[in-house]
Coordinates of C-alpha atoms in Angstrom, one line a residue:
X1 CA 8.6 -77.6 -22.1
X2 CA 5.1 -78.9 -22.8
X3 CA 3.2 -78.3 -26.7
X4 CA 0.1 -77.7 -27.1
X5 CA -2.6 -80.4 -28.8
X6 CA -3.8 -79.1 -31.8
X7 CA -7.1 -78.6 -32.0
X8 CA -8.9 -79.8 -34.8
X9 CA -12.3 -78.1 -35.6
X10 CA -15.3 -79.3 -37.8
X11 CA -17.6 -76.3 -39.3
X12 CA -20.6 -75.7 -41.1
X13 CA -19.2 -73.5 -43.7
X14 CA -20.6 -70.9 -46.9
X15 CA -18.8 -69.3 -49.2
X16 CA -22.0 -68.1 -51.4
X17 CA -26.0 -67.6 -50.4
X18 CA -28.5 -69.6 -51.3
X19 CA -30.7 -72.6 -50.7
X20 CA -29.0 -73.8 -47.7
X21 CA -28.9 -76.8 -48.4
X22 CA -26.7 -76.5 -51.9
X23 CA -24.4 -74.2 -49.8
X24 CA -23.1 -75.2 -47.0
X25 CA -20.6 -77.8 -46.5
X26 CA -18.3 -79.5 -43.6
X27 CA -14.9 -78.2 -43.5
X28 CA -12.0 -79.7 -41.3
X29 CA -9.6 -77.2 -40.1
X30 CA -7.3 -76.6 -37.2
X31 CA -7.8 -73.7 -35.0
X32 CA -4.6 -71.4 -33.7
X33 CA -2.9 -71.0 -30.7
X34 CA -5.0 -69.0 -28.4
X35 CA -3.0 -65.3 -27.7
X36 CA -3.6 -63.2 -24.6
X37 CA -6.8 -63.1 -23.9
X38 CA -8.2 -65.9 -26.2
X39 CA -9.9 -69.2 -25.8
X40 CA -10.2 -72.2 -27.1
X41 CA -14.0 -73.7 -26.9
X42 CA -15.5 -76.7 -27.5
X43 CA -19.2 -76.9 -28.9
X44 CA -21.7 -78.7 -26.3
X45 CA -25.2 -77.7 -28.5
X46 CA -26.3 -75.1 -31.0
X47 CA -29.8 -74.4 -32.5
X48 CA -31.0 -74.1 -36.0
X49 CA -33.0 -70.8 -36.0
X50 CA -34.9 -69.2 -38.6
X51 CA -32.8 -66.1 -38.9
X52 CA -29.6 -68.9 -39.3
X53 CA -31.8 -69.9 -42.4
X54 CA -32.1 -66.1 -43.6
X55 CA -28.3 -65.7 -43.4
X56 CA -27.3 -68.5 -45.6
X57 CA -30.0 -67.6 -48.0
X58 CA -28.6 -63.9 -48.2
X59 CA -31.7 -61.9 -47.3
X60 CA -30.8 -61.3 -43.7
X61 CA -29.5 -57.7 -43.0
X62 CA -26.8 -59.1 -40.6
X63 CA -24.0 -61.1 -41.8
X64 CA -21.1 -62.5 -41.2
X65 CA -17.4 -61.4 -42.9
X66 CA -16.0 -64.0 -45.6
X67 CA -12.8 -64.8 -44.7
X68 CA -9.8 -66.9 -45.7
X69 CA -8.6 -67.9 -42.2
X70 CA -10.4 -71.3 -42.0
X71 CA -7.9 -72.7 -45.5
X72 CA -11.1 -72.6 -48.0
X73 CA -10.5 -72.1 -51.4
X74 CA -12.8 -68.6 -51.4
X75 CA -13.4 -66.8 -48.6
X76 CA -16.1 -68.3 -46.4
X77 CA -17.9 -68.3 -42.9
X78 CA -18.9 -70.4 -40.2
X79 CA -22.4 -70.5 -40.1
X80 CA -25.2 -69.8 -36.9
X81 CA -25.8 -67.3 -34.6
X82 CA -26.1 -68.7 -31.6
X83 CA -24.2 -71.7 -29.3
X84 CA -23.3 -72.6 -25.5
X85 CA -19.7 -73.8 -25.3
X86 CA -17.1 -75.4 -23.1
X87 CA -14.1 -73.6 -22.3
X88 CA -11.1 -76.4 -23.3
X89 CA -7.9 -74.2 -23.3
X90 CA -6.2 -70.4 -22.1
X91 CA -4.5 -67.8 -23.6
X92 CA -1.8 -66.8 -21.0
X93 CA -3.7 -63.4 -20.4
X94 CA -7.0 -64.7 -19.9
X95 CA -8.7 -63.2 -16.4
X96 CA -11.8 -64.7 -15.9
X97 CA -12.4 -67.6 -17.4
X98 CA -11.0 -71.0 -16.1
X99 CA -11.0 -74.4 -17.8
X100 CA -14.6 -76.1 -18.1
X101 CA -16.8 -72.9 -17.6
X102 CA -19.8 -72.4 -20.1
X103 CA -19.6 -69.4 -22.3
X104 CA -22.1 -68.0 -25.2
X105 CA -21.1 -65.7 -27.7
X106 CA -21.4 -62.3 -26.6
X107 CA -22.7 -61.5 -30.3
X108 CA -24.5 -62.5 -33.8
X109 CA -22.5 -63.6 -36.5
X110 CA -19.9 -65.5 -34.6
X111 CA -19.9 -68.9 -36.5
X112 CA -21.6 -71.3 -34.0
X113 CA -22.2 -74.2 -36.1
X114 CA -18.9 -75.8 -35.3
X115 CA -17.1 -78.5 -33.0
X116 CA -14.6 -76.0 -31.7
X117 CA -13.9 -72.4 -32.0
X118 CA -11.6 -69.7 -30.7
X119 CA -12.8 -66.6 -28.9
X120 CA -11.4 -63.6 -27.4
X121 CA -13.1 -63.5 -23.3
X122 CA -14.5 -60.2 -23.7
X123 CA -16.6 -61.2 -26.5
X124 CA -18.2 -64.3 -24.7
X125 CA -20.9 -64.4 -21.2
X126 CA -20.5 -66.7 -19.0
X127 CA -23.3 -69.0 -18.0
X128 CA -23.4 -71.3 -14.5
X129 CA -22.9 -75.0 -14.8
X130 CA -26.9 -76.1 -13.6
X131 CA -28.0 -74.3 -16.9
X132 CA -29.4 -77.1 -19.4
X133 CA -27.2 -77.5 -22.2
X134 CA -30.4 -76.4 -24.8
X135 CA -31.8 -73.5 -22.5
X136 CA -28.2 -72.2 -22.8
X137 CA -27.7 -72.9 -26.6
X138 CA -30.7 -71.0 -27.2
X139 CA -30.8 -67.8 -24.6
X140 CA -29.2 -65.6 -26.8
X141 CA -32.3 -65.0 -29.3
X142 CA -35.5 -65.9 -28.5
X143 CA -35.5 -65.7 -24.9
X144 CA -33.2 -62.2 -25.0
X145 CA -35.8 -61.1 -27.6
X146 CA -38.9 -61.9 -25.3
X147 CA -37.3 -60.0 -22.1
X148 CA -36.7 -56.9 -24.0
X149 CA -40.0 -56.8 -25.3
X150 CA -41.2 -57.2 -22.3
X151 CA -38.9 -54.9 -20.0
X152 CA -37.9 -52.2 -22.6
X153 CA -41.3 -50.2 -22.8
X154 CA -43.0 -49.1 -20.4
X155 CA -45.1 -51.9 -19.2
X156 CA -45.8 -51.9 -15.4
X157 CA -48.0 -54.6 -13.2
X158 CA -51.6 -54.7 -14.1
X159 CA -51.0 -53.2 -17.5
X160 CA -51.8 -56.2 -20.8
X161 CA -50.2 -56.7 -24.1
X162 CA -51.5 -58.6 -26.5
X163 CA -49.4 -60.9 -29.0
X164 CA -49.6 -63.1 -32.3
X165 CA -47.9 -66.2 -33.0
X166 CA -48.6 -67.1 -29.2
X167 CA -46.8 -70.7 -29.5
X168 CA -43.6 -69.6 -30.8
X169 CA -40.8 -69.6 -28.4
X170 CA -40.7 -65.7 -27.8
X171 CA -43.9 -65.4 -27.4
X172 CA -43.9 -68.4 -24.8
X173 CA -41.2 -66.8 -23.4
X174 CA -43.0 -63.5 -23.1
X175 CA -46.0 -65.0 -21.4
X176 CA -43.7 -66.4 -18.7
X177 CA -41.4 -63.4 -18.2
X178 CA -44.4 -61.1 -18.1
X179 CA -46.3 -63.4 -15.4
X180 CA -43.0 -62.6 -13.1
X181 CA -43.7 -58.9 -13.7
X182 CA -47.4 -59.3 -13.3
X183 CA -48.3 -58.0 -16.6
X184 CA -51.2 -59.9 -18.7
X185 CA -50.9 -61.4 -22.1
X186 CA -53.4 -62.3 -24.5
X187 CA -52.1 -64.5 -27.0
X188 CA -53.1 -64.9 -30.4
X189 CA -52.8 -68.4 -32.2
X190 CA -53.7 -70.7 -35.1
X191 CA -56.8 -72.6 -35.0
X192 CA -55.5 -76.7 -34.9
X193 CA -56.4 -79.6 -34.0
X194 CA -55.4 -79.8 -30.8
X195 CA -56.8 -76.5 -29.8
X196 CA -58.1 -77.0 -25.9
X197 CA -54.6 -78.5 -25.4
X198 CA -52.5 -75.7 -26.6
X199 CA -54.6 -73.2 -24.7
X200 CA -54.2 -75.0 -21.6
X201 CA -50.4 -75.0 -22.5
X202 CA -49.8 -71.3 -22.9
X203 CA -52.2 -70.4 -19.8
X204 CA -50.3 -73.0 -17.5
X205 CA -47.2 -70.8 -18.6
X206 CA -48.6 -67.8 -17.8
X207 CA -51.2 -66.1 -20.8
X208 CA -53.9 -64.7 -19.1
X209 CA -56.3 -65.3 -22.2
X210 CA -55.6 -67.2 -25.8
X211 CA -57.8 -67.1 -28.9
X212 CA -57.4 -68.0 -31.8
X213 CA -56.8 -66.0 -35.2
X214 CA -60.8 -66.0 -36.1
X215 CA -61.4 -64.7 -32.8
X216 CA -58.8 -62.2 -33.4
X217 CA -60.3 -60.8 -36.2
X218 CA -64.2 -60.7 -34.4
X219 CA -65.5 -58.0 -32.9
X220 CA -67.7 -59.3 -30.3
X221 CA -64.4 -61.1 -28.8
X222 CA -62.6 -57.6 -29.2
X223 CA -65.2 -56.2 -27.1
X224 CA -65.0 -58.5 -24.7
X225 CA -61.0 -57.6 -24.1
X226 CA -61.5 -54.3 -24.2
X227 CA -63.9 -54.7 -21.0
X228 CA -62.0 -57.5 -19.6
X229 CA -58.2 -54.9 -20.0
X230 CA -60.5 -52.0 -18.7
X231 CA -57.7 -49.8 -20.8
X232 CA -54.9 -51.0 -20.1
X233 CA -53.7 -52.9 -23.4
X234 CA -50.5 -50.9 -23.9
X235 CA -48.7 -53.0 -26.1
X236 CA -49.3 -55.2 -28.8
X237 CA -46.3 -57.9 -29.9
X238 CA -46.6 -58.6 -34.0
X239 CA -44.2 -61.5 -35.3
X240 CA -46.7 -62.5 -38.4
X241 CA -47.8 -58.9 -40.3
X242 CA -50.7 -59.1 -42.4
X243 CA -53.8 -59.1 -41.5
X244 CA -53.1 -60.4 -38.0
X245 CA -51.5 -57.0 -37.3
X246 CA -54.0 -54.9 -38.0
X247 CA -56.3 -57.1 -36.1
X248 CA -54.0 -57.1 -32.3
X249 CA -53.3 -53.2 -33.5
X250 CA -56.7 -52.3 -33.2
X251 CA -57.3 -54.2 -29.4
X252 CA -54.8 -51.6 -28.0
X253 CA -56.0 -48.3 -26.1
X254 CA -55.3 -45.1 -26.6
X255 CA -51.8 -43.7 -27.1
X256 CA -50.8 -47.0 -27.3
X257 CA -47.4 -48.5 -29.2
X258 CA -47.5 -51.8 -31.5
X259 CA -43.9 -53.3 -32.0
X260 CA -42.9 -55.7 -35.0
X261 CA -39.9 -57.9 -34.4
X262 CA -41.0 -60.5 -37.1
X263 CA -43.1 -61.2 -40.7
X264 CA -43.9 -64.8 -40.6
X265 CA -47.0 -64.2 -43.0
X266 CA -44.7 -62.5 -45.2
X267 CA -46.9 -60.0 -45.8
X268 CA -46.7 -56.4 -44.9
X269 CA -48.1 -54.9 -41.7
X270 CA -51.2 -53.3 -42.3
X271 CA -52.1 -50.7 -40.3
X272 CA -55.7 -48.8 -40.5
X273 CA -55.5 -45.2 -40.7
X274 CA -57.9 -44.2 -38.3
X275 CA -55.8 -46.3 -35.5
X276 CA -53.6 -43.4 -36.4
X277 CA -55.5 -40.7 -35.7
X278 CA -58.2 -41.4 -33.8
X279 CA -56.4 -43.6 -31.1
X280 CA -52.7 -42.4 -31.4
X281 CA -51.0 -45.5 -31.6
X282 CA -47.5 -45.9 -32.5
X283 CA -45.7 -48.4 -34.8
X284 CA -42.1 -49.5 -34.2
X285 CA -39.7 -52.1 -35.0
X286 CA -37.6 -54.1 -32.7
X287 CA -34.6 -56.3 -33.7
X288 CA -32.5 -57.8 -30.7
X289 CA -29.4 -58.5 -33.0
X290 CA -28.7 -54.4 -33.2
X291 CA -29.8 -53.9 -29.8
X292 CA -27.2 -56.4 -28.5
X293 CA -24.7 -54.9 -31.0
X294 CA -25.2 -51.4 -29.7
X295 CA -25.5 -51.7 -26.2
X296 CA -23.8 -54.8 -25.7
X297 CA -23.9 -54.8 -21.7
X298 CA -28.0 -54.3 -22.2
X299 CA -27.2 -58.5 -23.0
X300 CA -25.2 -59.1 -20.6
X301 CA -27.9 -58.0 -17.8
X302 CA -30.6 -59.6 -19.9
X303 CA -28.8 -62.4 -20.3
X304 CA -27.9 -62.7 -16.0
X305 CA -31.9 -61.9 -15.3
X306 CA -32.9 -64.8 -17.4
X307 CA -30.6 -67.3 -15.8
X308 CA -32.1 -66.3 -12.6
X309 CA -35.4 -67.1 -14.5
X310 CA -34.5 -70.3 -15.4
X311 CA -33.1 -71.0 -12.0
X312 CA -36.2 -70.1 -10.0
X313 CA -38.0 -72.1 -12.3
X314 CA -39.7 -69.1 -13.7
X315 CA -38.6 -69.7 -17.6
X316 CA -38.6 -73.5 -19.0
X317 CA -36.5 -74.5 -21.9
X318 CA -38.4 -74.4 -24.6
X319 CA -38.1 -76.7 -28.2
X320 CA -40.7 -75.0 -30.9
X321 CA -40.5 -76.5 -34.0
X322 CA -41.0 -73.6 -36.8
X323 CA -44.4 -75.3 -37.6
X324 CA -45.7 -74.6 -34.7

């Protein structure tokens, strides 16, 4: 008869919110025998996103349960969302998964900031071995979150949207994914330093025009987009609120729809009145976590077309640093 190695896992682990960094803590603990359909995985990279640093400060809508399974003295949970990982062990009623495949979690809130973790297979995707370890530690948020955008509503070849925040990763993403659809973005982004290099950047990756925040908020430049998208600026992206919103809001045309996945101003999205009436627009919110959570093969598919991205050279990894 052969026994099994125990496996010994290190975690990132909470038991209360706050600062992060008076909250967390590394916890030693050994994981269980995986049953039926379980596996055993071994970490090979996760990312530190800003949502992760929402979660552990308590002011994220979606978190994880407390629980006593990992031997804490109060109930406690693994922290970050999102991880690729090595498949190191089988439950005898495991189907699909064979030793050394690369998984992700199939959901948020599945404690990735750990050495090793056990996982039931229907709640993990599997990715193909020629996918970079950081592309695939980091596909399930912002790159998931920039093909939804861009796929979800409505936007056909020809037709623009227009975006703030235009070096953050989704919006990189976006610029990229829409190129492959033929749509054209305008993105939106602070004034630095190293301006002409950051606009030659995000058009070598696929923006058909960048300005800059001033420009954003001039009207000469707005003129010249609404001549140069003859009508067709359908959507407009808003990840910073504030004033910024109000300014992409009123580049759109008529009956058009402005979508807010993010609030990095921290202020709230201002919307003029007469967009409203006069033009028709509407305002909604998008949040991948509850899209995945509700339609969790709408991932799965996302997930498979960004791979073949990535493989077609299509989608680079991309490392944005929240300063950016």
């Amino acid at each position: 008869m052969s026994t099994r190695s125990i496996t010994t896992a290190k975690s990132i682990i909470y038991s209360e919110h706050g600062i992060p960094k008076d909250v967390i803590s590394v916890h030693t603990h050994q994981l269980p025998d995986p049953k039926g359909n379980q596996v055993i995985l071994k970490s090979l990279g996760f990312p530190i996103n800003p949502s992760d640093i929402n979660q552990l400060e308590g002011v994220y809508p979606s978190k994880p349960e407390k629980t006593l399974e990992y031997g804490t003295e109060k109930p406690s949970a693994i922290a970050g969302n999102e991880g690729l990982y090595e498949v190191i062990e089988l439950g005898s009623g495991v189907q699909d998964l064979k030793l050394g495949d690369r998984v992700i979690p199939l959901f948020s809130n599945s404690g990735t900031w750990t050495s090793h973790s056990i996982a039931a297979e229907d709640k993990l995707i599997k990715l193909p071995k020629d996918i970079s370890t950081v592309f695939g530690a980091t596909i399930s948020v912002n790159p998931t979150t920039a093909y939804q955008l861009v796929n979800d509503f409505g936007l056909e070849k020809g037709d623009w949207l227009i975006q703030n925040a235009g070096t953050s990763a989704v919006s990189q993403a976006v610029a990229q994914i829409a190129k492959t659809k033929g749509i054209n973005v305008i993105s939106v982004i602070r004034d630095r330093p190293n301006l002409q290099e950051t606009i030659d950047k995000l058009t070598k990756q696929g923006a058909a025009k960048v300005i800059t925040e001033e420009q954003n908020g001039d009207r000469g430049v707005s003129a010249e987009i609404a001549k140069l998208t003859e009508g067709k600026l359908k959507i407009a992206l808003n990840s910073v609120s504030g004033k910024s919103s109000s300014n992409i809001a009123r580049k759109l045309a008529p009956d058009s729809t402005i979508i807010t996945y993010g609030g990095m101003s921290k202020q709230p999205v201002t919307f003029p009145t007469s967009l409203f009436i006069f033009k028709n627009l509407k305002a909604i919110g998008f949040w991948v976590t509850e899209n995945n959570k509700k339609d969790p093969d709408s991932k799965r598919r996302t997930v498979a077309d960004l791979v073949k991205l990535y493989q077609n050279q299509q989608l680079e990894e991309l490392s944005v640093h929240s300063n950016d």
